[in-house]
CSV table of C-alpha atoms and ligand atoms in Angstrom, one decimal:
chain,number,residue,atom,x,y,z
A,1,UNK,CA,19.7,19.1,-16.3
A,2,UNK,CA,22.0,16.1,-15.7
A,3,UNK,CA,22.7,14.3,-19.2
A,4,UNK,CA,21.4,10.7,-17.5
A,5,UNK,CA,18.1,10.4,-15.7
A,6,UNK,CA,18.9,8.3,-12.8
A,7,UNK,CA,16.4,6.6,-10.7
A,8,UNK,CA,16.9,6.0,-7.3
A,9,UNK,CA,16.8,2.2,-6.1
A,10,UNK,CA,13.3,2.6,-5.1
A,11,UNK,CA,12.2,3.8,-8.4
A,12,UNK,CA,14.4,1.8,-10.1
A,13,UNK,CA,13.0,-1.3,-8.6
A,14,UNK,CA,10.0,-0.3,-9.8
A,15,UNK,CA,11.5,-0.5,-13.6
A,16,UNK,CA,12.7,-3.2,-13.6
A,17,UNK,CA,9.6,-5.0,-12.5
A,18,UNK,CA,8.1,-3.3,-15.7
A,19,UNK,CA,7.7,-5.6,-18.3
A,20,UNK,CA,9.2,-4.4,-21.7
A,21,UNK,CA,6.3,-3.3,-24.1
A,22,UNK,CA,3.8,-3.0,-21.4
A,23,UNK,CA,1.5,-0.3,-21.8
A,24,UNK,CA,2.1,1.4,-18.3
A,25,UNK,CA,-0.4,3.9,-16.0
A,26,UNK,CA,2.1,5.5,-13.3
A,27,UNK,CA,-0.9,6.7,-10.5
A,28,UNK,CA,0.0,9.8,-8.5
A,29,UNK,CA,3.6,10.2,-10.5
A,30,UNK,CA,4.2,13.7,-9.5
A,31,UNK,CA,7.3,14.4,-11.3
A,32,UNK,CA,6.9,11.4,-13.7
A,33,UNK,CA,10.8,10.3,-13.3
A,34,UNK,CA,9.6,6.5,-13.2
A,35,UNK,CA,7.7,6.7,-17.0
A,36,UNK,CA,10.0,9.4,-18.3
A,37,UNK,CA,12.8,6.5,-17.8
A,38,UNK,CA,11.2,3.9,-19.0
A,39,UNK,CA,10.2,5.9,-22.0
A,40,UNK,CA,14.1,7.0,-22.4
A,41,UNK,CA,15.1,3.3,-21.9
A,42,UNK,CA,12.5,2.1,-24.4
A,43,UNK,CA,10.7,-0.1,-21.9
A,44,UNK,CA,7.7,0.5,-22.3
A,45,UNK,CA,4.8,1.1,-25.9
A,46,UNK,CA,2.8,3.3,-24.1
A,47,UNK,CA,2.4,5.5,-21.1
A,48,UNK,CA,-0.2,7.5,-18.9
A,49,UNK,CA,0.9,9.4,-16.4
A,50,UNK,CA,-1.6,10.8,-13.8
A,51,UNK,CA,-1.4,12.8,-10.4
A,52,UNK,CA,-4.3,14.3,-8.1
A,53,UNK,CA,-3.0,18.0,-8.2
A,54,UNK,CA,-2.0,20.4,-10.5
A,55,UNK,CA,1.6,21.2,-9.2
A,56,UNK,CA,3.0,17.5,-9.3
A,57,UNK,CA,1.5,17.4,-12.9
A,58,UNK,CA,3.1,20.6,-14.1
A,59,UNK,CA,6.5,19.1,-12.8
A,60,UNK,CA,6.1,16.3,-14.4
A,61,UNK,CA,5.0,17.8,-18.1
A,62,UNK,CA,8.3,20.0,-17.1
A,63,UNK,CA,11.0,16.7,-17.0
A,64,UNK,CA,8.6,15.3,-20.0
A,65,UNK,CA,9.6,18.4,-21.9
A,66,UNK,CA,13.3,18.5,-20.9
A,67,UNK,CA,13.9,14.6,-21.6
A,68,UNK,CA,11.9,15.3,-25.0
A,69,UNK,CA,9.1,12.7,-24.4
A,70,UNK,CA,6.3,15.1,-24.0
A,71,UNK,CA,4.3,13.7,-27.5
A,72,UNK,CA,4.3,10.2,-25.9
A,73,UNK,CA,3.8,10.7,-22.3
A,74,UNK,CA,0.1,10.9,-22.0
A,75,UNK,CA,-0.4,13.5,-19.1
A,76,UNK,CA,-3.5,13.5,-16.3
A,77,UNK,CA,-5.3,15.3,-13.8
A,78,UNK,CA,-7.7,12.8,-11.8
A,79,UNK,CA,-8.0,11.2,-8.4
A,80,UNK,CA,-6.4,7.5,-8.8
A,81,UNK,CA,-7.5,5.8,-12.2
A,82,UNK,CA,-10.7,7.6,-12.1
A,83,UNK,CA,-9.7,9.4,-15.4
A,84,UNK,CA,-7.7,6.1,-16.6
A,85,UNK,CA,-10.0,3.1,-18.8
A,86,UNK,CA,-8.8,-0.6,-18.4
A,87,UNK,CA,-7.7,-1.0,-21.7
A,88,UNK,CA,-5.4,1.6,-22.2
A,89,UNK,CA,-2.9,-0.2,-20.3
A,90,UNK,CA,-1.7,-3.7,-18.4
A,91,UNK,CA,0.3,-2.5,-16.4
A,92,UNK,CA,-0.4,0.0,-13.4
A,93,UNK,CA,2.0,1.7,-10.8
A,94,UNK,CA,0.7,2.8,-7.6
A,95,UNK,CA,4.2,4.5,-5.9
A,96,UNK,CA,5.0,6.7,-3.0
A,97,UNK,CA,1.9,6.7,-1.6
A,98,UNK,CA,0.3,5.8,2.2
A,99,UNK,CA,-1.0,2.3,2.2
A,100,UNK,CA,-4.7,3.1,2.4
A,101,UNK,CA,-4.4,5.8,-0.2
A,102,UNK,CA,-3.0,3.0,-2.5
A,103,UNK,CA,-5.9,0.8,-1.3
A,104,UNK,CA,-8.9,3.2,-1.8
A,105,UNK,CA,-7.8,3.7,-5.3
A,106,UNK,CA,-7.8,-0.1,-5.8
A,107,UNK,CA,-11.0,-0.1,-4.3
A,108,UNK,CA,-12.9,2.8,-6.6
A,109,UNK,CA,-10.7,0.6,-9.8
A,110,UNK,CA,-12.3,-3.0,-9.0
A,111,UNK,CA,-11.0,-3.8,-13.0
A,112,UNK,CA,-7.4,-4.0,-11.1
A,113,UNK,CA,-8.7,-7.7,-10.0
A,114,UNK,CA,-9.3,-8.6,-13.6
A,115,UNK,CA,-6.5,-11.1,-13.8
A,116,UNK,CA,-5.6,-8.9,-16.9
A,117,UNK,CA,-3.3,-6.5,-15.0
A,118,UNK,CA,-0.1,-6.5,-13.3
A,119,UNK,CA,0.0,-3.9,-10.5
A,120,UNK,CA,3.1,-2.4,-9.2
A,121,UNK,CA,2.6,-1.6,-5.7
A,122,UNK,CA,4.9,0.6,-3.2
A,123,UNK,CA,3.3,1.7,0.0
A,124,UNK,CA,5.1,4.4,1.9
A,125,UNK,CA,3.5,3.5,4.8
A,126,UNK,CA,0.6,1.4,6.7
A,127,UNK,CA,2.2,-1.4,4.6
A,128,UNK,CA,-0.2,-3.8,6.8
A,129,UNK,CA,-3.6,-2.2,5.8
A,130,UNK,CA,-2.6,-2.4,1.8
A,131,UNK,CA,-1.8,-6.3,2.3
A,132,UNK,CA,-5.2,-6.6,4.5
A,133,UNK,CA,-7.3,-4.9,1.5
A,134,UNK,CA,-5.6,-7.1,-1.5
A,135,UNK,CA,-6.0,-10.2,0.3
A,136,UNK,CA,-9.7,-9.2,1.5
A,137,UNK,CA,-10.7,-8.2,-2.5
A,138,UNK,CA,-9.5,-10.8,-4.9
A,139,UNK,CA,-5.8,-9.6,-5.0
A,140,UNK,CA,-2.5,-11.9,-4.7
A,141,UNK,CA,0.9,-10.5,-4.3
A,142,UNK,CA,3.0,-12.4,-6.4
A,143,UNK,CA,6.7,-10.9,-5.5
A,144,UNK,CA,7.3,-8.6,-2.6
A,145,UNK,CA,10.5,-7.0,-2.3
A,146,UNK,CA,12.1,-4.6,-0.2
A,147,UNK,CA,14.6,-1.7,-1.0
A,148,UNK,CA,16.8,0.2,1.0
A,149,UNK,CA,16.5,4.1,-0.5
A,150,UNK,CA,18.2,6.7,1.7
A,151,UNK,CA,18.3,5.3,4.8
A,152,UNK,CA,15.1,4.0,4.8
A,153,UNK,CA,13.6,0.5,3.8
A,154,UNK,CA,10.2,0.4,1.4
A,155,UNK,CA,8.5,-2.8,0.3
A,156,UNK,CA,7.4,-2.9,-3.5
A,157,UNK,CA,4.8,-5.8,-4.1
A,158,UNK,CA,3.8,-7.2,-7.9
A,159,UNK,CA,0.6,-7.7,-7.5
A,160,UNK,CA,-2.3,-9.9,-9.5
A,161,UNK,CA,-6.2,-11.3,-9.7
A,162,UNK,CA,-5.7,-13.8,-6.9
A,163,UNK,CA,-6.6,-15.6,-4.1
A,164,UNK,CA,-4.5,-15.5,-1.1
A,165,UNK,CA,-5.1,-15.8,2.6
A,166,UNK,CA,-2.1,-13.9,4.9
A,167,UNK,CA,-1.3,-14.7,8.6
A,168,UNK,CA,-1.3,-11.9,10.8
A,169,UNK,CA,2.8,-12.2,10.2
A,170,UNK,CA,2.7,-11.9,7.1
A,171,UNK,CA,0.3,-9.5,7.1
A,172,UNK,CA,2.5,-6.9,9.0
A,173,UNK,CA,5.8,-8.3,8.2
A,174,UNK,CA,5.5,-8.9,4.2
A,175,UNK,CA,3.9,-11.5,2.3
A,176,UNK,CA,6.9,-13.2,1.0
A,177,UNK,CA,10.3,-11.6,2.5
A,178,UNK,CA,11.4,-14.8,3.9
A,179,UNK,CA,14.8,-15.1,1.7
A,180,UNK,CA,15.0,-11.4,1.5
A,181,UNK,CA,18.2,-9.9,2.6
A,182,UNK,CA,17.0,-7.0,4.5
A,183,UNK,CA,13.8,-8.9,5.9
A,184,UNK,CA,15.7,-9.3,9.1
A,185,UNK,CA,16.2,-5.2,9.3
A,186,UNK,CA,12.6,-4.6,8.0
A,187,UNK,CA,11.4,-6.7,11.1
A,188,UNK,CA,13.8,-5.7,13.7
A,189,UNK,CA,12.9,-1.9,12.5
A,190,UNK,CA,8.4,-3.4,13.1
A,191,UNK,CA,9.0,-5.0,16.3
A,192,UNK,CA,10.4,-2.0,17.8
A,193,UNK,CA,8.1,0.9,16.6
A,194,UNK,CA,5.2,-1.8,17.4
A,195,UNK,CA,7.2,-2.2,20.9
A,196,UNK,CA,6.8,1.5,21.1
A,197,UNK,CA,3.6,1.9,20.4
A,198,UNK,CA,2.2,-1.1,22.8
A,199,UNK,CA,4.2,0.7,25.4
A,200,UNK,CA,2.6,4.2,24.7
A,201,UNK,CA,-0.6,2.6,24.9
A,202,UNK,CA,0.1,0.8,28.2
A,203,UNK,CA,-0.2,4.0,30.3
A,204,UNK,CA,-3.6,4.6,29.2
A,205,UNK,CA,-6.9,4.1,31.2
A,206,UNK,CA,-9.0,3.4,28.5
A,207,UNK,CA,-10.2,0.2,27.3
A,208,UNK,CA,-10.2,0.7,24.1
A,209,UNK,CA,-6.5,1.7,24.3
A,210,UNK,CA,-5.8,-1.6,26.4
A,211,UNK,CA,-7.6,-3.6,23.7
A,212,UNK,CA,-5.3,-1.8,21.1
A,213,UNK,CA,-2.5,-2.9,23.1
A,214,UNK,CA,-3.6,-6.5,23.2
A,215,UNK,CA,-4.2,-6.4,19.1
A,216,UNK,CA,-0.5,-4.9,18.8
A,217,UNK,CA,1.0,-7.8,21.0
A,218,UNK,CA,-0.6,-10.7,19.2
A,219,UNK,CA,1.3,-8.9,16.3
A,220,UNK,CA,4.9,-8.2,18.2
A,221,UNK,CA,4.6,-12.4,18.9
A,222,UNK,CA,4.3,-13.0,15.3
A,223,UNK,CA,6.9,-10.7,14.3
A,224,UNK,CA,9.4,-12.4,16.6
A,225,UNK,CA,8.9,-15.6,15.3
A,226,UNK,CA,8.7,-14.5,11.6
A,227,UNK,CA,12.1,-13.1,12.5
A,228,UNK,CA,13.0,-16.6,14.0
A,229,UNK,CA,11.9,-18.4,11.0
A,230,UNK,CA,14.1,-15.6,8.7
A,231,UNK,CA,16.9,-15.8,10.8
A,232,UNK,CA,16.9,-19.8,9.8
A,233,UNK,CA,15.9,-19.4,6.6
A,234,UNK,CA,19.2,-17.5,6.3
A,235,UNK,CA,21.5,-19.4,8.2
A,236,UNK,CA,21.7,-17.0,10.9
A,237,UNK,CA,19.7,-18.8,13.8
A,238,UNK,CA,20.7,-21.2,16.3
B,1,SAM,C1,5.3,11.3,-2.8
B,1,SAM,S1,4.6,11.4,-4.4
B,1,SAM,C2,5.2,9.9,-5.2
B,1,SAM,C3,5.7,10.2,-6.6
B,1,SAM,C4,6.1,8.9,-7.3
B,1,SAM,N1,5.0,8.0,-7.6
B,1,SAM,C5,7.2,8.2,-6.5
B,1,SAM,O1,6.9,7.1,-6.0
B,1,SAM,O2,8.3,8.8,-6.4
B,1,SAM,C6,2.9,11.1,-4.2
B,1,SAM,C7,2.0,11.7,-5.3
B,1,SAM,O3,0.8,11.0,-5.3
B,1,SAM,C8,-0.2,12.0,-5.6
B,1,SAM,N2,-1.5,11.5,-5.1
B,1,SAM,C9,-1.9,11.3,-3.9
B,1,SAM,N3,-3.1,10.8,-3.8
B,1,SAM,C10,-3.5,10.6,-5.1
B,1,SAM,C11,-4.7,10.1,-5.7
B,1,SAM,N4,-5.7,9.6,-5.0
B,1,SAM,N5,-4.7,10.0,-7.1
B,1,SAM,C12,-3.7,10.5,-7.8
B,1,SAM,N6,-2.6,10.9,-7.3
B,1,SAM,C13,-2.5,11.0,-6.0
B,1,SAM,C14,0.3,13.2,-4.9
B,1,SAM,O4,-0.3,14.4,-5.5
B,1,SAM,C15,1.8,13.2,-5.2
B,1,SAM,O5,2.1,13.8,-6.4
Protein backbone atom coordinates (compact mmCIF):
# COMPACT_ATOMS: atom_id res chain seq x y z
CA UNK A 1 0.00 0.00 0.00
CA UNK A 2 1.58 3.29 -1.23
CA UNK A 3 1.89 5.72 1.87
CA UNK A 4 -0.30 8.59 -0.27
CA UNK A 5 -3.64 7.86 -1.90
CA UNK A 6 -3.46 9.54 -5.17
CA UNK A 7 -6.32 10.22 -7.29
CA UNK A 8 -6.07 10.35 -10.81
CA UNK A 9 -7.10 13.71 -12.56
CA UNK A 10 -10.44 12.35 -13.25
CA UNK A 11 -11.13 11.56 -9.72
CA UNK A 12 -9.38 14.20 -8.50
CA UNK A 13 -11.60 16.57 -10.41
CA UNK A 14 -14.20 15.19 -8.90
CA UNK A 15 -12.67 16.35 -5.28
CA UNK A 16 -12.24 19.18 -5.82
CA UNK A 17 -15.69 20.04 -6.91
CA UNK A 18 -16.59 18.60 -3.41
CA UNK A 19 -17.54 21.14 -1.25
CA UNK A 20 -15.67 20.97 2.28
CA UNK A 21 -18.14 19.61 5.01
CA UNK A 22 -20.61 18.27 2.56
CA UNK A 23 -22.16 15.20 3.48
CA UNK A 24 -21.28 13.16 0.26
CA UNK A 25 -23.13 9.77 -1.39
CA UNK A 26 -20.36 8.37 -4.01
CA UNK A 27 -23.07 6.05 -6.37
CA UNK A 28 -21.52 2.90 -7.88
CA UNK A 29 -17.90 3.72 -6.02
CA UNK A 30 -16.46 0.35 -6.53
CA UNK A 31 -13.21 0.68 -4.86
CA UNK A 32 -14.26 3.88 -2.94
CA UNK A 33 -10.81 5.84 -3.84
CA UNK A 34 -12.83 9.14 -4.38
CA UNK A 35 -14.58 9.19 -0.46
CA UNK A 36 -11.68 7.28 1.03
CA UNK A 37 -9.61 10.71 -0.08
CA UNK A 38 -11.83 13.03 0.80
CA UNK A 39 -12.21 11.35 4.13
CA UNK A 40 -8.19 11.29 4.43
CA UNK A 41 -8.12 14.97 3.29
CA UNK A 42 -10.79 15.97 5.73
CA UNK A 43 -13.21 17.21 3.00
CA UNK A 44 -15.96 15.98 3.75
CA UNK A 45 -18.46 15.35 7.51
CA UNK A 46 -19.98 12.51 6.29
CA UNK A 47 -19.87 9.82 3.67
CA UNK A 48 -22.02 6.91 2.04
CA UNK A 49 -20.53 4.89 -0.18
CA UNK A 50 -22.65 2.46 -2.42
CA UNK A 51 -22.12 0.07 -5.46
CA UNK A 52 -24.61 -2.48 -7.27
CA UNK A 53 -22.49 -5.64 -6.62
CA UNK A 54 -20.87 -7.36 -4.08
CA UNK A 55 -17.15 -7.47 -5.46
CA UNK A 56 -16.70 -3.59 -6.00
CA UNK A 57 -18.10 -3.19 -2.41
CA UNK A 58 -15.74 -5.75 -0.86
CA UNK A 59 -12.83 -3.69 -2.54
CA UNK A 60 -13.90 -0.83 -1.43
CA UNK A 61 -14.43 -1.93 2.50
CA UNK A 62 -10.78 -3.42 1.67
CA UNK A 63 -9.01 0.39 0.90
CA UNK A 64 -11.56 1.62 3.82
CA UNK A 65 -9.78 -0.76 6.06
CA UNK A 66 -6.15 -0.13 4.87
CA UNK A 67 -6.58 3.86 4.90
CA UNK A 68 -8.16 3.29 8.44
CA UNK A 69 -11.60 5.00 7.61
CA UNK A 70 -13.76 1.99 7.79
CA UNK A 71 -15.92 3.43 11.18
CA UNK A 72 -16.76 6.58 9.06
CA UNK A 73 -17.19 5.33 5.65
CA UNK A 74 -20.81 4.20 5.64
CA UNK A 75 -20.78 1.15 3.14
CA UNK A 76 -23.85 -0.09 0.68
CA UNK A 77 -25.17 -2.67 -1.42
CA UNK A 78 -28.18 -1.19 -3.57
CA UNK A 79 -28.97 -0.27 -7.22
CA UNK A 80 -28.28 3.65 -7.51
CA UNK A 81 -29.61 5.63 -4.39
CA UNK A 82 -32.28 3.13 -3.95
CA UNK A 83 -30.78 2.19 -0.53
CA UNK A 84 -29.65 6.09 0.03
CA UNK A 85 -32.55 8.80 1.87
CA UNK A 86 -32.27 12.50 0.77
CA UNK A 87 -31.26 13.74 3.96
CA UNK A 88 -28.37 11.87 4.62
CA UNK A 89 -26.46 13.86 2.36
CA UNK A 90 -26.13 17.20 -0.23
CA UNK A 91 -24.01 16.08 -2.08
CA UNK A 92 -24.18 13.00 -4.60
CA UNK A 93 -21.50 11.53 -6.99
CA UNK A 94 -22.51 9.60 -9.89
CA UNK A 95 -18.75 8.59 -11.54
CA UNK A 96 -17.56 6.08 -14.11
CA UNK A 97 -20.64 5.14 -15.32
CA UNK A 98 -22.50 4.94 -19.02
CA UNK A 99 -24.56 8.03 -19.51
CA UNK A 100 -27.94 6.36 -19.39
CA UNK A 101 -27.02 4.34 -16.39
CA UNK A 102 -26.27 7.66 -14.69
CA UNK A 103 -29.57 8.90 -16.01
CA UNK A 104 -31.91 6.03 -14.91
CA UNK A 105 -30.63 6.38 -11.43
CA UNK A 106 -31.60 10.14 -11.55
CA UNK A 107 -34.72 9.14 -12.87
CA UNK A 108 -35.73 6.32 -9.97
CA UNK A 109 -34.12 9.46 -7.30
CA UNK A 110 -36.56 12.40 -8.59
CA UNK A 111 -35.37 14.17 -4.90
CA UNK A 112 -31.94 14.88 -7.01
CA UNK A 113 -34.15 17.95 -8.62
CA UNK A 114 -34.86 19.28 -5.18
CA UNK A 115 -32.72 22.34 -5.55
CA UNK A 116 -31.25 21.00 -2.24
CA UNK A 117 -28.49 18.92 -3.83
CA UNK A 118 -25.46 19.37 -5.76
CA UNK A 119 -24.78 16.44 -8.06
CA UNK A 120 -21.39 15.43 -9.32
CA UNK A 121 -21.83 14.01 -12.66
CA UNK A 122 -19.11 11.93 -14.89
CA UNK A 123 -20.55 10.02 -17.74
CA UNK A 124 -18.16 7.48 -19.33
CA UNK A 125 -19.94 7.47 -22.22
CA UNK A 126 -23.40 8.51 -24.19
CA UNK A 127 -22.46 11.89 -22.69
CA UNK A 128 -25.40 13.30 -25.06
CA UNK A 129 -28.30 11.16 -23.63
CA UNK A 130 -27.28 12.22 -19.74
CA UNK A 131 -27.40 16.01 -21.00
CA UNK A 132 -30.88 15.20 -22.92
CA UNK A 133 -32.38 13.60 -19.59
CA UNK A 134 -31.26 16.55 -17.07
CA UNK A 135 -32.43 19.14 -19.32
CA UNK A 136 -35.80 17.10 -20.11
CA UNK A 137 -36.43 16.60 -15.99
CA UNK A 138 -35.80 19.76 -14.07
CA UNK A 139 -31.90 19.49 -14.04
CA UNK A 140 -29.33 22.44 -14.97
CA UNK A 141 -25.62 21.85 -15.36
CA UNK A 142 -24.01 24.50 -13.66
CA UNK A 143 -20.14 23.79 -14.62
CA UNK A 144 -19.04 21.27 -17.15
CA UNK A 145 -15.58 20.38 -17.38
CA UNK A 146 -13.47 18.13 -19.19
CA UNK A 147 -10.38 16.09 -18.03
CA UNK A 148 -7.76 14.38 -19.86
CA UNK A 149 -7.11 10.84 -17.79
CA UNK A 150 -4.84 8.43 -19.58
CA UNK A 151 -5.20 9.27 -22.91
CA UNK A 152 -8.67 9.74 -22.96
CA UNK A 153 -10.93 12.89 -22.42
CA UNK A 154 -14.16 12.59 -19.85
CA UNK A 155 -16.53 15.51 -19.13
CA UNK A 156 -17.55 15.97 -15.36
CA UNK A 157 -20.79 18.24 -15.06
CA UNK A 158 -21.94 19.98 -11.48
CA UNK A 159 -25.21 19.65 -11.70
CA UNK A 160 -28.52 21.37 -9.85
CA UNK A 161 -32.60 21.84 -9.66
CA UNK A 162 -32.81 23.92 -12.87
CA UNK A 163 -34.19 24.96 -15.88
CA UNK A 164 -32.15 24.82 -18.88
CA UNK A 165 -32.98 24.34 -22.55
CA UNK A 166 -29.64 22.81 -24.67
CA UNK A 167 -29.15 23.16 -28.52
CA UNK A 168 -28.50 20.12 -30.31
CA UNK A 169 -24.62 21.43 -29.97
CA UNK A 170 -24.51 21.62 -26.90
CA UNK A 171 -26.25 18.77 -26.34
CA UNK A 172 -23.56 16.48 -27.96
CA UNK A 173 -20.69 18.75 -27.65
CA UNK A 174 -21.01 19.94 -23.75
CA UNK A 175 -23.14 22.37 -22.19
CA UNK A 176 -20.67 24.90 -21.32
CA UNK A 177 -17.02 23.89 -22.77
CA UNK A 178 -16.71 27.04 -24.84
CA UNK A 179 -13.50 28.49 -22.88
CA UNK A 180 -12.40 25.03 -22.10
CA UNK A 181 -8.95 24.09 -23.22
CA UNK A 182 -9.45 20.69 -24.49
CA UNK A 183 -13.05 21.54 -25.99
CA UNK A 184 -11.41 21.88 -29.35
CA UNK A 185 -9.90 18.00 -28.84
CA UNK A 186 -13.25 16.77 -27.30
CA UNK A 187 -14.95 17.98 -30.54
CA UNK A 188 -12.48 17.13 -33.17
CA UNK A 189 -12.36 13.53 -31.24
CA UNK A 190 -17.15 13.81 -31.84
CA UNK A 191 -17.05 14.94 -35.26
CA UNK A 192 -15.01 12.17 -36.39
CA UNK A 193 -16.49 8.98 -34.56
CA UNK A 194 -19.93 10.76 -35.62
CA UNK A 195 -18.17 11.05 -39.26
CA UNK A 196 -17.74 7.32 -38.78
CA UNK A 197 -20.74 6.33 -37.82
CA UNK A 198 -22.81 8.49 -40.61
CA UNK A 199 -20.53 6.74 -42.99
CA UNK A 200 -21.24 3.21 -41.68
CA UNK A 201 -24.71 3.93 -41.87
CA UNK A 202 -24.54 5.28 -45.46
CA UNK A 203 -24.09 1.75 -46.97
CA UNK A 204 -27.29 0.57 -45.55
CA UNK A 205 -30.60 -0.07 -47.39
CA UNK A 206 -32.75 0.60 -44.68
CA UNK A 207 -34.71 3.61 -44.01
CA UNK A 208 -34.51 3.60 -40.71
CA UNK A 209 -30.66 3.53 -41.02
CA UNK A 210 -30.86 6.46 -43.65
CA UNK A 211 -32.93 8.42 -41.19
CA UNK A 212 -30.27 7.74 -38.50
CA UNK A 213 -27.82 9.03 -40.86
CA UNK A 214 -29.79 12.25 -41.50
CA UNK A 215 -30.25 12.68 -37.39
CA UNK A 216 -26.31 12.21 -37.08
CA UNK A 217 -25.61 14.96 -39.86
CA UNK A 218 -27.84 17.68 -38.37
CA UNK A 219 -25.46 16.90 -35.35
CA UNK A 220 -21.82 16.69 -37.36
CA UNK A 221 -23.17 20.55 -38.71
CA UNK A 222 -23.50 21.64 -35.22
CA UNK A 223 -20.34 20.21 -34.09
CA UNK A 224 -18.43 22.06 -36.74
CA UNK A 225 -19.68 25.24 -35.93
CA UNK A 226 -19.47 24.73 -32.16
CA UNK A 227 -15.92 24.05 -33.07
CA UNK A 228 -15.85 27.39 -35.10
CA UNK A 229 -17.28 29.33 -32.38
CA UNK A 230 -14.44 27.61 -29.78
CA UNK A 231 -11.83 28.10 -32.14
CA UNK A 232 -12.79 32.05 -31.81
CA UNK A 233 -13.53 32.03 -28.48
CA UNK A 234 -9.92 30.98 -28.07
CA UNK A 235 -8.14 32.99 -30.46
CA UNK A 236 -7.49 30.33 -32.74
CA UNK A 237 -9.88 31.13 -35.73
CA UNK A 238 -9.57 33.15 -38.61
C1 LIG B 1 -16.21 1.77 -13.61
S1 LIG B 1 -16.76 1.74 -11.94
C2 LIG B 1 -16.56 3.43 -11.48
C3 LIG B 1 -15.98 3.55 -10.10
C4 LIG B 1 -15.83 4.98 -9.60
N1 LIG B 1 -17.12 5.62 -9.41
C5 LIG B 1 -14.99 5.79 -10.54
O1 LIG B 1 -15.51 6.71 -11.18
O2 LIG B 1 -13.79 5.51 -10.68
C6 LIG B 1 -18.53 1.61 -12.09
C7 LIG B 1 -19.17 1.07 -10.83
O3 LIG B 1 -20.55 1.39 -10.85
C8 LIG B 1 -21.27 0.30 -10.34
N2 LIG B 1 -22.65 0.42 -10.81
C9 LIG B 1 -23.13 0.27 -12.06
N3 LIG B 1 -24.45 0.48 -12.10
C10 LIG B 1 -24.83 0.79 -10.83
C11 LIG B 1 -26.07 1.11 -10.22
N4 LIG B 1 -27.21 1.15 -10.92
N5 LIG B 1 -26.08 1.37 -8.90
C12 LIG B 1 -24.95 1.33 -8.17
N6 LIG B 1 -23.75 1.03 -8.69
C13 LIG B 1 -23.68 0.76 -10.01
C14 LIG B 1 -20.52 -0.92 -10.82
O4 LIG B 1 -20.81 -2.05 -10.04
C15 LIG B 1 -19.06 -0.44 -10.70
O5 LIG B 1 -18.52 -0.79 -9.47
Amino acid sequence: MAKHLELTPRLGLLASWVRPGAKLADVGTDHAYLPVWLMLHGGVSSAIASDLRPGPLHRARENAEAWGVTKRLDLRLCDGLSGVGPEECDTVVIAGMGGENIAAILAAAPWTADGRHTLLLQPQSRAESLRQFLSDHGYQIVREELVLDRGTLYPAMEVTAGCQTLTVGQLWGGACLTRDPLGDRYLIEKILRLQGAVAGLAHSSRPEDREKADGLRDVLTALLFMREEWRHANGTGN
